PDB file of C-alpha atoms in Angstrom:
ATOM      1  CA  UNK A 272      64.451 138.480 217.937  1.00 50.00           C
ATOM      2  CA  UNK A 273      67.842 137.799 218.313  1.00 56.00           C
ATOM      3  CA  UNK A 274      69.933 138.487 215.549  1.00 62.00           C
ATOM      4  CA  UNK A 275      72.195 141.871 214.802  1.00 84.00           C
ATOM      5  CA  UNK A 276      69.203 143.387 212.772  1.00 84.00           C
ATOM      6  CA  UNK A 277      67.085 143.376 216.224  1.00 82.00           C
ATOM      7  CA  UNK A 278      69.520 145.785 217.930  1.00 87.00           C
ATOM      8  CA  UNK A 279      69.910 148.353 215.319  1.00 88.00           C
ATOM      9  CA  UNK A 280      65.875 148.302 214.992  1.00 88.00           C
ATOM     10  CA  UNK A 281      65.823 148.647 218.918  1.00 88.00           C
ATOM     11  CA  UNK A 282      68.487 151.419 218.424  1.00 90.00           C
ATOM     12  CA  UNK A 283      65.958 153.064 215.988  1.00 88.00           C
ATOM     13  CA  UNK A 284      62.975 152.632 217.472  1.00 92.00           C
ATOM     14  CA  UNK A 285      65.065 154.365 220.513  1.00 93.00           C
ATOM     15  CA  UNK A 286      66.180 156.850 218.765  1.00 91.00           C
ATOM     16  CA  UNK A 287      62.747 157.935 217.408  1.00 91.00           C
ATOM     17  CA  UNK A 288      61.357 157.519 220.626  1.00 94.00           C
ATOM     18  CA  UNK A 289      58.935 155.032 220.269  1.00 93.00           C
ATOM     19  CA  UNK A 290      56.824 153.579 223.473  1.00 93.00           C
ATOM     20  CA  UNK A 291      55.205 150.443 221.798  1.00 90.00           C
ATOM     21  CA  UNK A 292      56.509 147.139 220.651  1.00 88.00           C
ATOM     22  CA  UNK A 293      54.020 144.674 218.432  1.00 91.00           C
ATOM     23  CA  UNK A 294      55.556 141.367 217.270  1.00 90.00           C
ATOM     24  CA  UNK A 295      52.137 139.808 214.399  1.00 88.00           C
ATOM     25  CA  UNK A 296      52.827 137.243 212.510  1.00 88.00           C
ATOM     26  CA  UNK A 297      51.286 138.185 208.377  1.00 81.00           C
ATOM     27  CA  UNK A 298      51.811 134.681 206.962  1.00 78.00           C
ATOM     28  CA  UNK A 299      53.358 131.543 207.127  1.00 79.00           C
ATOM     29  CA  UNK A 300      57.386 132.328 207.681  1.00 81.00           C
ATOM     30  CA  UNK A 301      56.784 135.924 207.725  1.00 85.00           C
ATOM     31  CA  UNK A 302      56.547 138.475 210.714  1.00 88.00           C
ATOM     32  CA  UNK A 303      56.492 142.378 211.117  1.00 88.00           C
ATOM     33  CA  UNK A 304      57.886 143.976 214.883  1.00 91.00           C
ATOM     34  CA  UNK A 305      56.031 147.523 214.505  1.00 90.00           C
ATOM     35  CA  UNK A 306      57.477 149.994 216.702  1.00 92.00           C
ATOM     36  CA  UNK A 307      54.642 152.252 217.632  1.00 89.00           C
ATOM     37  CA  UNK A 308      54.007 155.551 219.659  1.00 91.00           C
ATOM     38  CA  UNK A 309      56.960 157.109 218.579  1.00 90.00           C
ATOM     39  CA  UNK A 310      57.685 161.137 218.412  1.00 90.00           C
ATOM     40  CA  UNK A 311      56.774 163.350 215.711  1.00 85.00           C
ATOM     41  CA  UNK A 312      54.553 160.246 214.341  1.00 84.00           C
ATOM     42  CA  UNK A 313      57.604 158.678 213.168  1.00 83.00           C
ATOM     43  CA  UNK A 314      56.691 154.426 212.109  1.00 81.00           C
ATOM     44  CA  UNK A 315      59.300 151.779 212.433  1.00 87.00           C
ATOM     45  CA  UNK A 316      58.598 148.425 211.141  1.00 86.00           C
ATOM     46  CA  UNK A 317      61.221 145.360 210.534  1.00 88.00           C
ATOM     47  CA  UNK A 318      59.344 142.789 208.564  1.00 85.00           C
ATOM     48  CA  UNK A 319      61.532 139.110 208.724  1.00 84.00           C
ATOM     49  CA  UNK A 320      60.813 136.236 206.300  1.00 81.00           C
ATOM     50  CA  UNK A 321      62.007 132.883 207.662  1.00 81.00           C
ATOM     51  CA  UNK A 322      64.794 131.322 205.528  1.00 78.00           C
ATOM     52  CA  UNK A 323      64.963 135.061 203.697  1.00 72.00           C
ATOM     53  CA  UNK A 324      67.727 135.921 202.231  1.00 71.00           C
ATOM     54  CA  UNK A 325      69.636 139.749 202.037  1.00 72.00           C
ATOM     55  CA  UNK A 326      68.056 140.017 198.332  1.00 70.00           C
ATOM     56  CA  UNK A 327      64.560 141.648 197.808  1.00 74.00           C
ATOM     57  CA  UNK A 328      61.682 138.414 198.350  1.00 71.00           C
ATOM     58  CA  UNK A 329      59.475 137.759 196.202  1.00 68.00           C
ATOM     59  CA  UNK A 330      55.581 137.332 196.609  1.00 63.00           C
ATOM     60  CA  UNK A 331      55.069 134.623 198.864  1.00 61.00           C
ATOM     61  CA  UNK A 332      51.629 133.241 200.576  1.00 65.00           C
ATOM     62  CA  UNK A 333      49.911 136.253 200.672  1.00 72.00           C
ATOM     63  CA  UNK A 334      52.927 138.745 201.415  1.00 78.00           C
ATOM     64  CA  UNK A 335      54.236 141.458 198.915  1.00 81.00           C
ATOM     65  CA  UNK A 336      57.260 143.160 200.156  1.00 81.00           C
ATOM     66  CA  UNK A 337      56.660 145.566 197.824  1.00 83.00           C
ATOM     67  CA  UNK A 338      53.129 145.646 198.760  1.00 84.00           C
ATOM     68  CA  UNK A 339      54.160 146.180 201.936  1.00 82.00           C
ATOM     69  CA  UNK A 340      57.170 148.953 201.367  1.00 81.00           C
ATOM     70  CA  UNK A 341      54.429 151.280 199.196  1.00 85.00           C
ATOM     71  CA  UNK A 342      51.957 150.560 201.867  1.00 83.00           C
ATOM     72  CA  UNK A 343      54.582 152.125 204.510  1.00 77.00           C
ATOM     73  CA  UNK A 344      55.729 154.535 201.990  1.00 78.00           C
ATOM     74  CA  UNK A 345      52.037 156.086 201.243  1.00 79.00           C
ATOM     75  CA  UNK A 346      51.153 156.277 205.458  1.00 73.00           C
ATOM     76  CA  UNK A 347      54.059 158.194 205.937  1.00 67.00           C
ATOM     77  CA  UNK A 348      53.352 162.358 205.844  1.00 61.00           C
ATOM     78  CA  UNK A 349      55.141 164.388 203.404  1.00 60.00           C
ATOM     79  CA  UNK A 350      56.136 167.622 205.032  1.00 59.00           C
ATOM     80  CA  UNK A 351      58.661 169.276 202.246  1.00 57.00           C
ATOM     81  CA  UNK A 352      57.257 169.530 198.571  1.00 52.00           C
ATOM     82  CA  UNK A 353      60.457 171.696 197.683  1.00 53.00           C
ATOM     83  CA  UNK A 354      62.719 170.283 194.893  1.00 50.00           C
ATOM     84  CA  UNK A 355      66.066 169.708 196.137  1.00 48.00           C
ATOM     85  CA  UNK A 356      69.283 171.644 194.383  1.00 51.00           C
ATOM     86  CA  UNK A 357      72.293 170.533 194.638  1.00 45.00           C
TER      87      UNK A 357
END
Protein backbone atom coordinates (compact mmCIF):
# COMPACT_ATOMS: atom_id res chain seq x y z
CA UNK A 1 0.00 0.00 0.00
CA UNK A 2 1.06 3.22 -0.78
CA UNK A 3 -1.23 5.85 -0.19
CA UNK A 4 -1.52 8.32 3.12
CA UNK A 5 -4.12 5.86 4.70
CA UNK A 6 -1.17 3.08 4.79
CA UNK A 7 0.99 5.20 7.15
CA UNK A 8 -1.50 6.19 9.67
CA UNK A 9 -2.64 2.31 9.74
CA UNK A 10 1.19 1.47 10.13
CA UNK A 11 1.23 4.27 12.81
CA UNK A 12 -1.67 2.34 14.51
CA UNK A 13 -0.82 -0.90 14.18
CA UNK A 14 2.57 0.59 15.89
CA UNK A 15 1.07 2.12 18.32
CA UNK A 16 -0.96 -0.93 19.49
CA UNK A 17 1.91 -2.96 19.15
CA UNK A 18 1.08 -5.34 16.74
CA UNK A 19 3.80 -8.10 15.39
CA UNK A 20 1.85 -9.45 12.28
CA UNK A 21 1.00 -8.04 8.93
CA UNK A 22 -1.66 -10.11 6.51
CA UNK A 23 -2.47 -8.48 3.15
CA UNK A 24 -5.97 -11.29 1.66
CA UNK A 25 -7.67 -10.32 -0.94
CA UNK A 26 -12.03 -10.96 0.00
CA UNK A 27 -13.29 -10.27 -3.54
CA UNK A 28 -12.80 -8.89 -6.72
CA UNK A 29 -11.45 -5.04 -6.05
CA UNK A 30 -11.54 -5.52 -2.44
CA UNK A 31 -8.68 -6.27 0.15
CA UNK A 32 -8.31 -6.28 4.06
CA UNK A 33 -4.35 -5.63 5.66
CA UNK A 34 -5.11 -7.26 9.26
CA UNK A 35 -2.68 -6.21 11.71
CA UNK A 36 -2.36 -9.10 14.06
CA UNK A 37 -0.52 -10.02 17.40
CA UNK A 38 -0.98 -6.86 18.85
CA UNK A 39 -1.02 -5.99 22.86
CA UNK A 40 -3.86 -6.26 25.07
CA UNK A 41 -5.64 -8.26 22.02
CA UNK A 42 -6.16 -5.09 20.34
CA UNK A 43 -7.36 -5.90 16.11
CA UNK A 44 -6.50 -3.50 13.39
CA UNK A 45 -7.89 -4.03 10.04
CA UNK A 46 -7.94 -1.44 6.89
CA UNK A 47 -10.23 -2.96 4.36
CA UNK A 48 -9.62 -0.97 0.61
CA UNK A 49 -12.12 -1.28 -2.26
CA UNK A 50 -10.53 -0.49 -5.64
CA UNK A 51 -12.05 2.62 -7.30
CA UNK A 52 -13.82 3.28 -3.59
CA UNK A 53 -14.70 6.31 -2.84
CA UNK A 54 -14.52 8.34 0.93
CA UNK A 55 -18.47 7.55 1.20
CA UNK A 56 -19.70 4.29 2.93
CA UNK A 57 -19.74 1.26 -0.20
CA UNK A 58 -22.29 -0.49 -0.81
CA UNK A 59 -22.68 -4.40 -1.12
CA UNK A 60 -20.56 -5.44 -3.78
CA UNK A 61 -19.58 -9.20 -5.04
CA UNK A 62 -19.84 -10.80 -1.98
CA UNK A 63 -18.52 -7.92 0.43
CA UNK A 64 -20.71 -6.05 3.07
CA UNK A 65 -18.89 -3.29 4.70
CA UNK A 66 -21.31 -3.32 7.09
CA UNK A 67 -21.11 -6.97 7.29
CA UNK A 68 -17.79 -6.58 7.83
CA UNK A 69 -17.75 -3.43 10.50
CA UNK A 70 -20.45 -5.60 12.89
CA UNK A 71 -18.33 -8.58 12.27
CA UNK A 72 -15.22 -6.50 13.79
CA UNK A 73 -17.46 -4.79 16.13
CA UNK A 74 -18.95 -8.20 17.79
CA UNK A 75 -15.00 -9.91 18.05
CA UNK A 76 -13.95 -7.11 19.88
CA UNK A 77 -14.21 -7.64 24.07
CA UNK A 78 -16.25 -5.33 26.01
CA UNK A 79 -14.47 -4.59 29.23
CA UNK A 80 -16.69 -1.50 30.78
CA UNK A 81 -20.57 -2.12 31.03
CA UNK A 82 -20.80 1.26 33.09
CA UNK A 83 -23.07 4.00 31.58
CA UNK A 84 -21.17 7.00 30.92
CA UNK A 85 -22.25 10.57 32.73
CA UNK A 86 -21.38 13.43 31.53
Amino acid sequence: LDWPVASVMDAWAARQQCRTQVLEQLAHGVQVVTYGACAGGAAVRLYTLEGGRHVWPQAAEGFSATDAMLKFFNLQAVTDHQPRTA
